[in-house]
């Protein structure tokens, strides 16, 4: 863990700045913000037009002078000023007034595993710009494991797979620390891109930007398995003529296209298991893998991992908000560290 539990208990607010969604947890209140990490800006005046759900609906539907931006990419802040403005509007005036009353406002934030110092500094500066006097950084893997109910502080192995929008992180944890971990640059966005590319190359069809995720779920039927509809009718725009067109898509071929990005995730799991001590791998045979993150809800992904690894695979109860709930549990002191009594020296 990046910081001690004692330091986290002094924090008042926890923030999970994700590539897809931003979530804010206030101590004693609970989850107060769960919105897409999107903002719409008027390029002529620089004014912020919309944030969150409404801004996401504007994607691909705006005139030239309105730009829809994502200030967070891969779990790291890429535009500090825009991230601050987005957070300020998502929190709202009433909540910001309550937080400003804290004389020494402390905040905790998730950072991806092995994030570089510049990315960590960007996260800290984003929250400092909102009034935080001190910012504590916690590894996303630790926070998600706590939020999913895994016994992180125990001397047994637990394996977690964080399926994000831009990256997938996999790790083995023991005694409250990361034993070995791997970060794979493949997430839900890569899966969406695979669907788009397949339809463009094979059917010369372009999809509306808002229809990718619903299409992805519809095509699977029962997931990444052959049990589902043999074909699905898809509506889009013809690449050559620009006219609206419908095509009948073979779902088996789309499933095959989705296996390509998911192979990188399986390779990451294999690398983590190879780097893990044998005793901990033996624990994982019974405990298996816990899946968290929004992309963990992709139908059939858990079964695919079961078939590839031979280990049991579970999906957390609320996989999309596990990381921020884990931070909230640490803030409210619901997680107790494992106490080790030093051996008394023989006189």
C-alpha positions as a printed NumPy array, in Angstrom:
array([[  0.   ,   0.   ,   0.   ],
       [  1.32 ,   3.458,  -0.875],
       [  0.271,   5.014,   2.45 ],
       [ -0.615,   3.686,   5.892],
       [ -4.204,   3.103,   6.989],
       [ -3.672,   5.657,   9.757],
       [ -2.968,   8.38 ,   7.195],
       [ -5.996,   7.381,   5.125],
       [ -8.305,   7.607,   8.15 ],
       [ -7.469,  11.32 ,   8.34 ],
       [ -8.748,  11.901,   4.78 ],
       [-12.184,  13.414,   4.167],
       [-12.809,  12.547,   0.509],
       [-11.76 ,   9.763,  -1.899],
       [-11.586,  10.196,  -5.675],
       [-11.292,   7.577,  -8.425],
       [-10.415,   9.371, -11.673],
       [-10.993,   6.684, -14.291],
       [-10.696,   6.877, -18.064],
       [-14.41 ,   6.045, -18.385],
       [-15.997,   7.361, -15.18 ],
       [-15.152,   9.62 , -12.243],
       [-16.312,   8.618,  -8.779],
       [-16.151,  10.586,  -5.523],
       [-16.712,   9.182,  -2.013],
       [-17.202,  11.569,   0.933],
       [-16.446,  10.271,   4.428],
       [-19.639,   9.797,   6.431],
       [-21.847,  10.397,   3.36 ],
       [-20.937,   7.693,   0.828],
       [-20.683,   7.724,  -2.955],
       [-21.767,  11.182,  -4.133],
       [-20.496,  11.273,  -7.755],
       [-20.525,   8.521, -10.385],
       [-20.414,  10.176, -13.809],
       [-18.542,   9.724, -17.116],
       [-15.149,  11.491, -17.261],
       [-16.273,  13.73 , -20.127],
       [-16.572,  17.496, -20.562],
       [-17.914,  19.621, -23.442],
       [-16.18 ,  22.963, -24.081],
       [-17.019,  25.959, -26.255],
       [-13.765,  26.534, -28.169],
       [-14.716,  30.145, -28.98 ],
       [-15.175,  31.31 , -25.4  ],
       [-13.477,  28.526, -23.408],
       [-16.674,  28.068, -21.365],
       [-17.627,  24.649, -20.024],
       [-20.972,  23.644, -21.522],
       [-21.631,  20.247, -19.947],
       [-19.977,  17.482, -17.912],
       [-20.748,  13.84 , -17.148],
       [-23.696,  12.021, -18.702],
       [-24.953,  14.975, -20.727],
       [-21.505,  15.69 , -22.177],
       [-21.118,  12.029, -23.154],
       [-24.429,  12.135, -25.05 ],
       [-23.056,  15.08 , -27.036],
       [-20.162,  12.982, -28.426],
       [-20.29 ,  13.017, -32.243],
       [-23.334,  15.327, -32.279],
       [-21.766,  18.764, -31.726],
       [-21.129,  21.693, -34.099],
       [-17.544,  22.681, -34.91 ],
       [-17.142,  25.149, -32.048],
       [-18.042,  22.603, -29.336],
       [-15.374,  20.06 , -28.428],
       [-15.999,  16.988, -26.264],
       [-12.861,  16.113, -24.267],
       [-11.756,  13.38 , -21.876],
       [ -9.256,  14.834, -19.372],
       [ -8.374,  11.378, -18.001],
       [ -6.742,   8.635, -20.067],
       [ -5.653,   5.226, -18.8  ],
       [ -6.347,   6.216, -15.191],
       [ -3.965,   9.218, -15.43 ],
       [ -4.887,  12.89 , -15.714],
       [ -3.748,  14.278, -19.089],
       [ -5.346,  17.738, -18.767],
       [ -5.105,  19.069, -15.199],
       [ -7.068,  22.277, -15.775],
       [ -9.958,  20.509, -17.512],
       [-10.007,  17.723, -14.894],
       [-10.31 ,  20.346, -12.13 ],
       [-13.143,  22.151, -13.92 ],
       [-14.942,  18.848, -14.586],
       [-14.629,  17.728, -10.938],
       [-15.749,  21.131,  -9.675],
       [-18.99 ,  20.91 , -11.686],
       [-19.585,  17.248, -10.842],
       [-19.3  ,  17.936,  -7.101],
       [-21.699,  20.884,  -7.228],
       [-21.666,  24.115,  -5.227],
       [-23.335,  22.69 ,  -2.1  ],
       [-20.875,  19.817,  -1.645],
       [-17.864,  22.006,  -2.445],
       [-19.004,  24.468,   0.236],
       [-19.181,  21.637,   2.783],
       [-15.681,  20.439,   1.881],
       [-14.237,  23.963,   2.034],
       [-15.312,  24.171,   5.686],
       [-12.693,  21.539,   6.541],
       [ -9.657,  23.502,   7.804],
       [ -7.201,  20.845,   6.574],
       [ -8.988,  19.07 ,   3.746],
       [ -7.281,  15.765,   2.948],
       [ -8.061,  13.667,  -0.115],
       [ -7.192,  10.134,  -1.227],
       [ -6.969,   9.096,  -4.867],
       [ -6.449,   5.884,  -6.85 ],
       [ -3.453,   5.597,  -9.17 ],
       [ -2.795,   2.759, -11.633],
       [ -0.104,   0.259, -10.727],
       [  3.399,   1.391, -11.734],
       [  2.167,   4.824, -12.818],
       [  5.053,   7.184, -13.453],
       [  5.803,  10.173, -11.131],
       [  4.439,  12.678, -13.675],
       [  1.058,  10.916, -13.752],
       [  0.971,  10.808,  -9.939],
       [  1.867,  14.51 ,  -9.754],
       [ -0.948,  15.346, -12.199],
       [ -3.457,  13.552,  -9.947],
       [ -2.167,  15.374,  -6.858],
       [ -2.279,  18.79 ,  -8.577],
       [ -5.833,  18.149,  -9.788],
       [ -7.075,  17.627,  -6.217],
       [ -4.912,  20.392,  -4.734],
       [ -6.547,  22.764,  -7.214],
       [ -9.923,  21.823,  -5.669],
       [ -8.782,  22.833,  -2.168],
       [ -7.11 ,  19.691,  -0.798],
       [ -4.175,  20.532,   1.489],
       [ -2.799,  17.001,   1.331],
       [ -3.371,  14.14 ,  -1.143],
       [ -2.653,  10.468,  -0.395],
       [ -2.197,   8.08 ,  -3.348],
       [ -3.338,   4.454,  -3.168],
       [ -2.66 ,   1.769,  -5.759],
       [ -5.861,   0.953,  -7.659],
       [ -5.198,  -2.775,  -7.211],
       [ -5.181,  -2.459,  -3.394],
       [ -8.271,  -0.241,  -3.316],
       [-10.218,  -2.531,  -5.679],
       [ -9.251,  -5.631,  -3.688],
       [-10.501,  -4.03 ,  -0.456],
       [-13.704,  -2.86 ,  -2.139],
       [-14.443,  -6.327,  -3.505],
       [-14.17 ,  -7.868,  -0.019],
       [-10.93 ,  -9.815,  -0.519],
       [ -8.934, -10.586,   2.676],
       [ -6.071,  -8.344,   1.586],
       [ -4.366,  -8.165,   4.996],
       [ -4.195, -11.949,   5.489],
       [ -1.05 , -14.06 ,   4.746],
       [ -2.786, -15.875,   1.881],
       [ -2.72 , -15.17 ,  -1.843],
       [ -5.546, -13.272,  -3.515],
       [ -5.559, -12.542,  -7.243],
       [ -7.398,  -9.553,  -8.662],
       [ -8.094,  -8.496, -12.248],
       [ -9.045,  -4.822, -12.7  ],
       [-10.703,  -4.494, -16.121],
       [-10.71 ,  -0.775, -16.935],
       [-11.629,   1.202, -20.027],
       [ -8.046,   1.796, -21.178],
       [ -5.945,  -0.765, -19.27 ],
       [ -6.27 ,  -4.098, -17.511],
       [ -4.299,  -4.625, -14.304],
       [ -3.692,  -8.038, -12.758],
       [ -1.933,  -8.737,  -9.451],
       [ -1.375, -11.229,  -6.657],
       [ -1.721,  -9.717,  -3.169],
       [ -0.63 , -10.99 ,   0.226],
       [ -0.216,  -9.325,   3.643],
       [ -1.674,  -6.054,   2.364],
       [  0.931,  -5.625,  -0.378],
       [  1.377,  -6.449,  -4.057],
       [  3.566,  -9.526,  -4.566],
       [  3.622,  -9.333,  -8.356],
       [  1.572,  -7.336, -10.847],
       [  1.237,  -6.605, -14.549],
       [ -0.433,  -3.758, -16.424],
       [ -1.787,  -4.606, -19.894],
       [ -2.671,  -1.706, -22.259],
       [ -5.927,  -3.403, -23.291],
       [ -9.317,  -2.516, -21.863],
       [-12.949,  -1.993, -22.752],
       [-12.029,   0.666, -25.323],
       [ -9.815,  -1.833, -27.201],
       [-12.7  ,  -4.31 , -27.295],
       [-15.009,  -1.604, -28.683],
       [-12.343,  -0.726, -31.268],
       [-12.122,  -4.388, -32.343],
       [-15.87 ,  -4.403, -33.063],
       [-15.623,  -1.129, -35.024],
       [-12.668,  -2.329, -37.104],
       [-14.318,  -5.666, -37.919],
       [-17.496,  -3.992, -39.205],
       [-15.504,  -1.405, -41.168],
       [-13.219,  -3.912, -42.901],
       [-15.613,  -6.791, -43.426],
       [-18.888,  -4.948, -44.048],
       [-17.718,  -1.388, -44.942],
       [-19.999,  -0.052, -42.213],
       [-19.302,   2.813, -39.812],
       [-21.06 ,   2.84 , -36.441],
       [-22.379,   5.809, -34.447],
       [-20.002,   6.463, -31.531],
       [-22.734,   5.946, -28.934],
       [-23.784,   2.504, -30.218],
       [-20.519,   0.596, -29.72 ],
       [-21.082,  -0.76 , -26.217],
       [-24.767,  -1.731, -26.742],
       [-23.752,  -3.402, -30.016],
       [-20.937,  -5.263, -28.283],
       [-23.369,  -6.681, -25.711],
       [-26.029,  -7.476, -28.306],
       [-23.634,  -9.376, -30.547],
       [-22.56 , -11.718, -27.802],
       [-25.954, -13.072, -26.859],
       [-24.714, -15.32 , -24.059],
       [-21.24 , -13.796, -24.103],
       [-18.015, -14.984, -25.662],
       [-19.611, -18.396, -26.171],
       [-21.339, -19.949, -29.193],
       [-24.69 , -20.064, -27.314],
       [-26.508, -17.114, -28.806],
       [-28.094, -15.772, -31.994],
       [-26.23 , -16.811, -35.148],
       [-26.578, -13.352, -36.702],
       [-27.602,  -9.829, -35.742],
       [-28.834,  -6.917, -37.86 ],
       [-26.697,  -3.794, -37.396],
       [-27.498,  -0.253, -38.595],
       [-24.77 ,   2.202, -39.567],
       [-23.348,   4.381, -42.341],
       [-21.885,   3.025, -45.557],
       [-18.17 ,   3.89 , -45.841],
       [-18.306,   4.513, -49.6  ],
       [-21.64 ,   6.259, -50.135],
       [-22.228,   7.803, -46.703],
       [-25.833,   6.564, -46.748],
       [-27.572,   4.689, -43.949],
       [-27.359,   0.923, -44.382],
       [-28.162,  -2.265, -42.472],
       [-26.138,  -5.464, -42.596],
       [-26.594,  -8.951, -41.184],
       [-23.505,  -9.699, -39.063],
       [-22.255, -13.185, -38.225],
       [-21.842, -13.178, -34.427],
       [-19.295, -16.01 , -34.47 ],
       [-16.936, -13.885, -36.597],
       [-17.315, -10.922, -34.228],
       [-16.562, -13.156, -31.241],
       [-13.395, -14.255, -33.015],
       [-12.402, -10.606, -33.572],
       [-12.852,  -9.917, -29.848],
       [-10.515, -12.768, -28.882],
       [ -7.543, -10.89 , -30.368],
       [ -7.387,  -8.059, -27.755],
       [ -8.378, -10.436, -24.954],
       [ -5.364, -12.659, -25.695],
       [ -3.115,  -9.904, -24.3  ],
       [ -5.039, -10.079, -21.   ],
       [ -4.468, -13.849, -20.805],
       [ -0.754, -13.296, -21.46 ],
       [ -0.638, -10.813, -18.567],
       [ -2.279, -13.306, -16.205],
       [  0.213, -15.99 , -17.283],
       [  3.178, -13.66 , -16.613],
       [  1.91 , -12.8  , -13.117],
       [  1.468, -16.483, -12.259],
       [  4.973, -17.31 , -13.554],
       [  6.509, -14.557, -11.389],
       [  4.523, -15.57 ,  -8.295],
       [  6.068, -17.823,  -5.56 ],
       [  4.81 , -21.451,  -5.743],
       [  3.21 , -21.317,  -2.271],
       [  0.98 , -18.421,  -3.293],
       [  0.054, -20.064,  -6.608],
       [ -1.118, -23.093,  -4.6  ],
       [ -3.488, -20.793,  -2.657],
       [ -4.895, -19.424,  -5.903],
       [ -6.009, -22.873,  -7.095],
       [ -8.796, -22.723,  -4.488],
       [ -9.354, -18.969,  -4.248],
       [ -9.171, -18.201,  -7.957],
       [ -9.41 , -14.752,  -9.588],
       [-11.62 , -11.841,  -8.539],
       [-12.714,  -9.611, -11.443],
       [-13.516,  -5.932, -10.886],
       [-13.9  ,  -2.888, -13.154],
       [-16.595,  -1.901, -15.634],
       [-15.321,  -4.208, -18.387],
       [-15.583,  -7.214, -16.035],
       [-19.305,  -7.197, -16.903],
       [-18.565,  -8.196, -20.51 ],
       [-20.735, -11.326, -20.908],
       [-18.695, -14.518, -21.09 ],
       [-15.317, -12.978, -20.155],
       [-15.289, -14.8  , -16.808],
       [-15.954, -18.149, -18.514],
       [-13.179, -17.463, -21.022],
       [-10.723, -16.892, -18.141],
       [-11.904, -20.079, -16.409],
       [-11.244, -22.105, -19.556],
       [ -7.818, -20.507, -20.134],
       [ -6.469, -20.692, -16.559],
       [ -8.326, -23.643, -15.039],
       [ -8.956, -21.547, -11.91 ],
       [-12.267, -20.404, -10.425],
       [-13.224, -16.867, -11.496],
       [-15.637, -14.577,  -9.634],
       [-17.065, -11.166, -10.506],
       [-17.341,  -8.711,  -7.617],
       [-20.821,  -7.688,  -6.454],
       [-20.366,  -4.084,  -7.69 ],
       [-17.335,  -4.421,  -9.988],
       [-17.543,  -0.92 , -11.476],
       [-17.231,   0.96 ,  -8.153],
       [-15.02 ,  -1.427,  -6.147],
       [-11.977,   0.881,  -6.175],
       [-13.742,   3.937,  -4.737],
       [-15.672,   1.787,  -2.217],
       [-12.356,   0.302,  -1.087],
       [-10.929,   3.786,  -0.581],
       [-14.072,   4.737,   1.335],
       [-13.722,   1.705,   3.619],
       [-10.137,   2.744,   4.416],
       [-11.205,   6.345,   5.101],
       [-13.913,   5.228,   7.518],
       [-11.598,   2.807,   9.365],
       [-13.468,  -0.357,   8.405],
       [-10.214,  -2.105,   7.418],
       [ -7.991,  -3.319,  10.241],
       [ -4.31 ,  -4.055,   9.569],
       [ -2.844,  -7.42 ,  10.51 ],
       [ -0.993,  -6.946,  13.808],
       [  2.263,  -8.824,  14.138],
       [  3.574,  -9.212,  17.691],
       [  7.358,  -9.097,  17.772],
       [  8.97 , -12.036,  19.455],
       [ 10.093, -11.182,  22.951],
       [ 13.813, -11.455,  23.328],
       [ 14.926, -14.214,  25.639],
       [ 16.648, -12.847,  28.72 ]])
